[in-house]
CSV table of C-alpha atoms in Angstrom, one decimal:
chain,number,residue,atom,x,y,z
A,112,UNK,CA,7.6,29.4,3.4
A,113,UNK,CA,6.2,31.2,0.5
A,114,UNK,CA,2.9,29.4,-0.7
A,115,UNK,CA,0.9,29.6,-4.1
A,116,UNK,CA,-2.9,29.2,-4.2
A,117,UNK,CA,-4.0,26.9,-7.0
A,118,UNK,CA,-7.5,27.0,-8.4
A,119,UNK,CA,-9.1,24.1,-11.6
A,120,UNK,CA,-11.8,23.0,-12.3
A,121,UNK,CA,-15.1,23.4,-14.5
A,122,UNK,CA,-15.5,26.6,-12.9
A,123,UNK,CA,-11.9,27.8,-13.1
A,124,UNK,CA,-11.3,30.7,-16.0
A,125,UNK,CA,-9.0,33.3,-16.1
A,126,UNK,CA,-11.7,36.1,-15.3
A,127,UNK,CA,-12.6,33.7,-12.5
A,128,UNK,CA,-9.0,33.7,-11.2
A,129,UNK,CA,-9.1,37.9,-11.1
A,130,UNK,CA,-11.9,37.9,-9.4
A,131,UNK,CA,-10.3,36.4,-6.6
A,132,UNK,CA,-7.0,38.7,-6.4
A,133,UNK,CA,-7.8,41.5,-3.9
A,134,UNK,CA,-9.0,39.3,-1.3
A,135,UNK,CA,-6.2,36.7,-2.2
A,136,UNK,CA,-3.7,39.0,-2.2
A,137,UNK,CA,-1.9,37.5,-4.8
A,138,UNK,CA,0.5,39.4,-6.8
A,139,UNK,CA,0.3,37.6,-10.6
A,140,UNK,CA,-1.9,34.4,-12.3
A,141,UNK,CA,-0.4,31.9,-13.6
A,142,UNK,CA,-2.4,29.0,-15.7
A,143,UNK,CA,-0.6,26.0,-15.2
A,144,UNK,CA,-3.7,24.1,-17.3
A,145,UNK,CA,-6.4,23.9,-19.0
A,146,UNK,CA,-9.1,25.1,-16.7
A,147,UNK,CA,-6.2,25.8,-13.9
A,148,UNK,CA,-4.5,28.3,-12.1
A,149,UNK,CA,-1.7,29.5,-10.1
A,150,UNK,CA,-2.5,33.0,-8.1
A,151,UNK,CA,1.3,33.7,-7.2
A,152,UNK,CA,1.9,35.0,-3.1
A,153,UNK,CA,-1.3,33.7,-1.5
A,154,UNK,CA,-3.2,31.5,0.5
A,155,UNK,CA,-7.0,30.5,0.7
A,156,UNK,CA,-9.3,32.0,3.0
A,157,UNK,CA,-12.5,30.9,3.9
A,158,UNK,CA,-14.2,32.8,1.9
A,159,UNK,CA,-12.3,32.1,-0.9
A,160,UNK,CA,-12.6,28.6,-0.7
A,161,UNK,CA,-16.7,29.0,-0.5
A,162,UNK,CA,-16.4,30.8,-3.9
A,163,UNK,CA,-14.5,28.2,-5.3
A,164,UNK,CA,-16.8,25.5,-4.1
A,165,UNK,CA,-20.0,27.4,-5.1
A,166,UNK,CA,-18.4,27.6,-8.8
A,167,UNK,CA,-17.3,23.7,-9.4
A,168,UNK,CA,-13.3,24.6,-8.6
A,169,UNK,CA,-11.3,22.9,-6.6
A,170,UNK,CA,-8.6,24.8,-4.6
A,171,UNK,CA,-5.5,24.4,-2.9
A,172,UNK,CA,-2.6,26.0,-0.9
A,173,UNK,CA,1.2,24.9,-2.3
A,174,UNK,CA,4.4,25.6,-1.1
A,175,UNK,CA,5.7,28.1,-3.9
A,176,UNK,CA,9.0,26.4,-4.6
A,177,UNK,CA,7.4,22.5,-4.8
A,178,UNK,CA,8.0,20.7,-8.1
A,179,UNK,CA,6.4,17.4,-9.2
A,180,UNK,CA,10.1,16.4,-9.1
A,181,UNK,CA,10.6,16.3,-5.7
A,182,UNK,CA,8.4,13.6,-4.8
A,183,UNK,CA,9.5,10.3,-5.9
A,184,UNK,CA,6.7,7.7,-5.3
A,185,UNK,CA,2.8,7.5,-5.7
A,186,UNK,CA,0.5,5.5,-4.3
A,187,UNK,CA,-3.2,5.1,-5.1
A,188,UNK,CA,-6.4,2.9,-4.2
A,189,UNK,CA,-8.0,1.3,-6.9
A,190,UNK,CA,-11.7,1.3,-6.1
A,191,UNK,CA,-13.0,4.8,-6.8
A,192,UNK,CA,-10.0,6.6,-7.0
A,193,UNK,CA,-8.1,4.9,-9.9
A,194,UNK,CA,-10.6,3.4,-11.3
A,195,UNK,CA,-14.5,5.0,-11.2
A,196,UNK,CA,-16.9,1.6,-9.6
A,197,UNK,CA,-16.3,-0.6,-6.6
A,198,UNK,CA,-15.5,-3.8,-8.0
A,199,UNK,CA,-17.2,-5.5,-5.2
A,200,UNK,CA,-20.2,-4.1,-5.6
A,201,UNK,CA,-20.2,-4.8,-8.7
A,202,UNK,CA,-19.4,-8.7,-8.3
A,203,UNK,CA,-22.1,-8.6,-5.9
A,204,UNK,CA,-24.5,-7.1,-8.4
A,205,UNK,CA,-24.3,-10.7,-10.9
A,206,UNK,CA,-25.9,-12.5,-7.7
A,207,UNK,CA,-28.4,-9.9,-7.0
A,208,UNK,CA,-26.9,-8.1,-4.3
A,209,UNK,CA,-25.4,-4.7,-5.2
A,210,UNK,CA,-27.8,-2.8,-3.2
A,211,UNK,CA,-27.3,-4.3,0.3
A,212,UNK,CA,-23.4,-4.7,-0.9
A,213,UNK,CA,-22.7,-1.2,-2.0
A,214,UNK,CA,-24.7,0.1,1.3
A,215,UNK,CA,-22.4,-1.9,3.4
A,216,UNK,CA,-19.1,-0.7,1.4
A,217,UNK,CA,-20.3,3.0,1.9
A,218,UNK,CA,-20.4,2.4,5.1
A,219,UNK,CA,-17.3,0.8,5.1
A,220,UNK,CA,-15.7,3.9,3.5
A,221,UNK,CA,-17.1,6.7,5.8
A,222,UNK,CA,-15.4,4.9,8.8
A,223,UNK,CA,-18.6,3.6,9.9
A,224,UNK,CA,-18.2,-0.1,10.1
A,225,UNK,CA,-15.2,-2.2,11.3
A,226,UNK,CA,-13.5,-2.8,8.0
A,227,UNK,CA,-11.9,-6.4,7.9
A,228,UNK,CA,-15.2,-7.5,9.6
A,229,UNK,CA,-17.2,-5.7,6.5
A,230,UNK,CA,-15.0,-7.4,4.0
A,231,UNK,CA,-15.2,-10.9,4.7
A,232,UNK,CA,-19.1,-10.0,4.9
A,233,UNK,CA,-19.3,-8.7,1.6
A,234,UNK,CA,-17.0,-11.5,0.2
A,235,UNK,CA,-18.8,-14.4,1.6
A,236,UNK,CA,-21.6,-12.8,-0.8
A,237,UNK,CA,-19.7,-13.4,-3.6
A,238,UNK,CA,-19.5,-17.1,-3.1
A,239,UNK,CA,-20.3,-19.4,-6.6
A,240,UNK,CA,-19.7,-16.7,-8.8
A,241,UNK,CA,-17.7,-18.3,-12.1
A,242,UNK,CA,-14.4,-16.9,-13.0
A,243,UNK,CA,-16.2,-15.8,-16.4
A,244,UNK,CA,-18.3,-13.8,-14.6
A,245,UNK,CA,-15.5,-12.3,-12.9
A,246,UNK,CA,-13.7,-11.1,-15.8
A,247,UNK,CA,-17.2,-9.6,-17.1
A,248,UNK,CA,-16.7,-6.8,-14.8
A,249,UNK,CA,-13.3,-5.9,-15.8
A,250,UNK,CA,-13.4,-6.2,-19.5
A,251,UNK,CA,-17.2,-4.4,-19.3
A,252,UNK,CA,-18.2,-2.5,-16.5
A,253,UNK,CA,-14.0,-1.2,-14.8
A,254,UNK,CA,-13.5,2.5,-16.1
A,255,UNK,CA,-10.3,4.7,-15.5
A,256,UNK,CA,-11.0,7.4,-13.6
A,257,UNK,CA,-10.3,10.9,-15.7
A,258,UNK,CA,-7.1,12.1,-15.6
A,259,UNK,CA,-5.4,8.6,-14.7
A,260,UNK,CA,-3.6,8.1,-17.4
A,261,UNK,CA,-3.0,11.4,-18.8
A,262,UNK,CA,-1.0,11.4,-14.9
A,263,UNK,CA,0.3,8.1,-15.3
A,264,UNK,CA,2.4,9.2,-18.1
A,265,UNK,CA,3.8,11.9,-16.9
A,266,UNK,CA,5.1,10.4,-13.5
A,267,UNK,CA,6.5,7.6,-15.5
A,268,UNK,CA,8.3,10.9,-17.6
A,269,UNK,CA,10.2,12.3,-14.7
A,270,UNK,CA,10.7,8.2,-13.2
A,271,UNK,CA,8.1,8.5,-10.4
A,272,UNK,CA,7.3,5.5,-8.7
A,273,UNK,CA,3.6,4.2,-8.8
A,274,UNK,CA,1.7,1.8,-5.9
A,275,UNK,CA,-1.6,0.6,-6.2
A,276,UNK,CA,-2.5,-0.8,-3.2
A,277,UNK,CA,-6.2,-2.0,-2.9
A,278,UNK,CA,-8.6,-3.7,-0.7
A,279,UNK,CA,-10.0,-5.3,-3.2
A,280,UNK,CA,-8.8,-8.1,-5.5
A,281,UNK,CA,-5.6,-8.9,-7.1
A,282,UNK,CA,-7.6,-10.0,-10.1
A,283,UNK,CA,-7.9,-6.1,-10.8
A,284,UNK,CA,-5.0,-5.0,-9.4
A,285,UNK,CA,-2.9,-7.5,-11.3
A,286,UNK,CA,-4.3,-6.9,-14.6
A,287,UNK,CA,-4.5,-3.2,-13.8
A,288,UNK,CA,-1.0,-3.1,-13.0
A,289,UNK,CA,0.2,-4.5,-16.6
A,290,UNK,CA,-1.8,-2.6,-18.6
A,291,UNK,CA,-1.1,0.9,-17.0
A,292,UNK,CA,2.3,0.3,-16.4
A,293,UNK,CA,2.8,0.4,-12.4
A,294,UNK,CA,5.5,-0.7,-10.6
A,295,UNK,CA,3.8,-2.3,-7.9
A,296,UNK,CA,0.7,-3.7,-6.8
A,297,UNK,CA,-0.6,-5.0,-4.0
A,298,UNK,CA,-4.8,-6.7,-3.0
A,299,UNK,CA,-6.6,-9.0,-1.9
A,300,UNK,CA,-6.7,-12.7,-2.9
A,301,UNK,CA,-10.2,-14.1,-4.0
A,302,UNK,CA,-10.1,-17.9,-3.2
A,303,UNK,CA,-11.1,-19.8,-6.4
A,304,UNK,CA,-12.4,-23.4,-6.3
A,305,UNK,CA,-13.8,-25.6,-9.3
A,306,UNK,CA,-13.4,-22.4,-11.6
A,307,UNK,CA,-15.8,-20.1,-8.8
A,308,UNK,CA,-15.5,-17.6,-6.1
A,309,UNK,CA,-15.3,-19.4,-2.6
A,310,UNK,CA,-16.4,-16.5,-0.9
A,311,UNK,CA,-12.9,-16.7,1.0
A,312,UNK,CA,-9.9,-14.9,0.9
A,313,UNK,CA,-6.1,-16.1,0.9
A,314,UNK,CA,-3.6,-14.4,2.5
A,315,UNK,CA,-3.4,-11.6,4.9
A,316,UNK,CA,-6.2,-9.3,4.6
A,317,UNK,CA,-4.9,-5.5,2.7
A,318,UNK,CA,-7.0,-3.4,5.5
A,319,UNK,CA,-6.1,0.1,6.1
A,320,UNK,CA,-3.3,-0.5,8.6
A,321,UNK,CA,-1.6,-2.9,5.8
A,322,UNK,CA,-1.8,-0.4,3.6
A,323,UNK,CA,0.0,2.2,5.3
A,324,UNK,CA,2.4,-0.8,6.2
A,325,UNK,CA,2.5,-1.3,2.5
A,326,UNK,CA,3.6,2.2,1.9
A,327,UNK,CA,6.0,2.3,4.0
A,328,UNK,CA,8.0,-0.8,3.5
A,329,UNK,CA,8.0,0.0,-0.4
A,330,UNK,CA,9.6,3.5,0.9
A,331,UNK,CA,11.9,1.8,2.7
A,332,UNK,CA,13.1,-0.5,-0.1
A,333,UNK,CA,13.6,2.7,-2.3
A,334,UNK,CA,15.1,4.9,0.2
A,335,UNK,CA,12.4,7.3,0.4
A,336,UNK,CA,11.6,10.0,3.2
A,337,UNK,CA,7.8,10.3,3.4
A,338,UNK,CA,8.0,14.1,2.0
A,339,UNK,CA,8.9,12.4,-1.1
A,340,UNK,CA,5.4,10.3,-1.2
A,341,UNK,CA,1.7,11.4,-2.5
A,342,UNK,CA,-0.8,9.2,-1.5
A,343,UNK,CA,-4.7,9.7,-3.3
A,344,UNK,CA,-7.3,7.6,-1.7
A,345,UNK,CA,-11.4,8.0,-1.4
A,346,UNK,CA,-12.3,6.0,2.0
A,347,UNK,CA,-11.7,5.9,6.0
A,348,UNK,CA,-9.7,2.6,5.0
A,349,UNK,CA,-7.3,5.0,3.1
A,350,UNK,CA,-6.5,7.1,6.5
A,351,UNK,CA,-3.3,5.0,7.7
A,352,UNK,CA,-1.4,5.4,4.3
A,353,UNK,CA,-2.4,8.7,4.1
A,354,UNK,CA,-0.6,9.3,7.0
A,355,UNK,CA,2.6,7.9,5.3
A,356,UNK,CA,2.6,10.8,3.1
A,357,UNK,CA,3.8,14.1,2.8
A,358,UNK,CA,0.9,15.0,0.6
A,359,UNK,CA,-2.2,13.4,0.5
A,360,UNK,CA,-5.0,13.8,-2.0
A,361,UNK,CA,-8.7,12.6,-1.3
A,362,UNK,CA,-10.1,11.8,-4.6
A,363,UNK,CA,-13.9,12.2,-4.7
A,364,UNK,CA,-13.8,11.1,-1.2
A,365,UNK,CA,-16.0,10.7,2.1
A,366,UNK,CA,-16.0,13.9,4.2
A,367,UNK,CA,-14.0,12.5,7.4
A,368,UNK,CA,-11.0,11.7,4.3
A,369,UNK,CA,-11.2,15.3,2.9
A,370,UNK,CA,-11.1,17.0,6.7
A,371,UNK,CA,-8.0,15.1,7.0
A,372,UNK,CA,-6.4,15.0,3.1
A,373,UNK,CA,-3.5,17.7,2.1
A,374,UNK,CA,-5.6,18.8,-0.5
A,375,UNK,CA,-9.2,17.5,-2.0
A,376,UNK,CA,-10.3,16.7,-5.8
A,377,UNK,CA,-13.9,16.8,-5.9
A,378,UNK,CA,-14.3,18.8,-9.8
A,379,UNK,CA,-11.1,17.7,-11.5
A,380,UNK,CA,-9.5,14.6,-12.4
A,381,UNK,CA,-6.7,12.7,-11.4
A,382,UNK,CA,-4.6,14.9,-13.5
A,383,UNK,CA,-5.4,17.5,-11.6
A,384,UNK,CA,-2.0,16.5,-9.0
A,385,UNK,CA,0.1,17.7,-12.2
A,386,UNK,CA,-1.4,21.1,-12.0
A,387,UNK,CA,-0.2,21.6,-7.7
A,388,UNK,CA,3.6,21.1,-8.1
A,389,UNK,CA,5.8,23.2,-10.9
C-alpha cells in the first residue's frame, strides 16, 4: 500500500519539508495545514524522524489513500489528553496533597503501579472535600487541550462519532460532554455524602480493561469494524482501548504509550489528527 509521510509542528515549514525530500524519496509536498505537510510517496526513516524530533515536528507514516471519512468513531481520555491537568491531582491539591497525589498518578500512567489499586488510593485522599470545592476546579483550573475543539468540530462535520471515556470522574466527563457536544461519555462515580467527597467510588471501576470494553461495545452498538475507530490517549491505563483501534494516537504521552501508539503528538495539538487523513 502506497503511504504518505506527514510532517507539523512548530518546526514544520515548507523549506523544512524540502530539506527532507532526497532522503525521503518523496516525489511532491503537499501542506495540508498550517505548519503541516504531506511529502507524497514516502516513508520515515530513522534518520528522518531524528530530524524531525530535533526540530519540534511531529511525524508520521499514512496510508496514501486514507480519508478522515473512513473512520467513523473517536474515542479519547479526558485527563491530559482532552483536557490539559489531572483532575485528581488537582482535587487533591485543595487538601494539600497534590504532590504525593500527582507522584502516584505518574506512576500510575507509566504502567508502574497497579491501577485500580492506585485509584482508590488517591480517591480515599479526596475524602471531605465539599462539592463547591469540586466545581472550583472545573470552572477555574480544567483547560481544553489545543486543538480539541477546532477537531471536535470537524468530526461532528463529516458525522464522526465521539467517546470520552475516563478514569476519572463523571463530574467532568458529564459536564464535559454537554458543553463540547460528545455523544457519549463514560467515568468514574465520586460517592457524595452530606454535600462532600466520601473518598469512595460507586459503580464499577473505568480501569483500562473497561475501557477497551467500553470501546468496544459502543462499536458494537454502531456497527463498527475497529479500522473504522481512532483512539488518542496519554497513559499505560489507555493501552487496552488502544488496542481496539485501527489507529491510535498517544497525545503527549508516557514513553511505553508512544512505543506502542500508531502515531505520536508530542509538538502539535489535538488538531493535528485532521492533518493525517485527506
Amino acid at each position: 500500500m502506497a503511504s504518505d509521510l506527514i510532517i507539523q509542528g512548530p518546526g514544520a515549514t515548507r523549506a523544512f519539508a524540502e530539506v527532507l525530500l532526497p532522503s525521503a524519496g518523496a516525489t511532491a509536498v503537499e501542506q495540508v495545514g498550517a505548519a503541516a505537510f504531506r511529502l507524497i510517496g514516502c516513508n520515515a526513516s530513522e534518520a528522518i524522524a531524528a530530524q524531525c524530533a530535533n526540530a519540534a515536528v511531529d511525524v508520521a507514516n499514512v496510508p496514501a489513500a486514507r480519508r478522515l471519512a473512513d473512520f467513523r468513531l473517536v474515542a479519547m481520555d479526558m485527563d491530559s489528553t482532552l483536557i490539559t491537568i489531572e483532575c485528581i491531582d488537582e482535587l487533591a491539591d485543595l487538601v494539600g496533597k497534590k504532590a504525593e497525589i500527582a507522584a502516584i498518578t505518574a506512576a500510575a500512567m507509566r504502567g508502574e503501579l497497579d491501577y485500580p489499586a492506585s485509584l482508590r488510593q488517591r480517591v480515599a485522599a479526596l475524602a471531605g472535600i465539599d462539592l463547591a470545592a469540586v466545581e472550583s476546579v472545573y470552572t477555574e483550573r480544567l483547560r481544553l487541550s489545543p486543538g480539541a475543539e477546532t477537531m471536535l468540530e470537524r468530526l461532528r462535520s463529516l458525522g464522526i462519532k465521539t467517546l470520552l471515556v475516563s478514569g476519572g470522574f463523571t463530574f467532568f466527563t458529564e459536564r464535559l460532554k454537554q458543553r463540547l457536544q460528545l455523544d457519549f461519555a463514560h467515568s468514574n462515580v465520586l460517592e457524595i455524602a452530606g454535600g462532600k467527597l466520601t473518598g469512595g467510588l460507586l459503580g464499577e471501576m473505568v480501569d483500562g480493561i473497561r475501557k477497551a470494553r467500553i470501546v468496544a461495545d459502543t462499536a458494537r452498538q454502531l456497527g463498527l469494524a475497529s479500522t473504522q475507530i481512532i483512539t488518542m490517549g496519554d497513559g499505560a491505563n489507555d493501552l487496552p482501548m488502544m488496542a481496539e483501534s485501527g489507529v491510535s494516537i498517544a497525545y503527549r504521552a508516557k514513553p511505553k504509550v508512544q512505543e506502542k501508539a500508531t502515531y505520536a503528538f508530542n509538538h502539535v495539538g489535538l488538531d493535528g489528527l485532521l492533518n493525517l487523513f485527506r
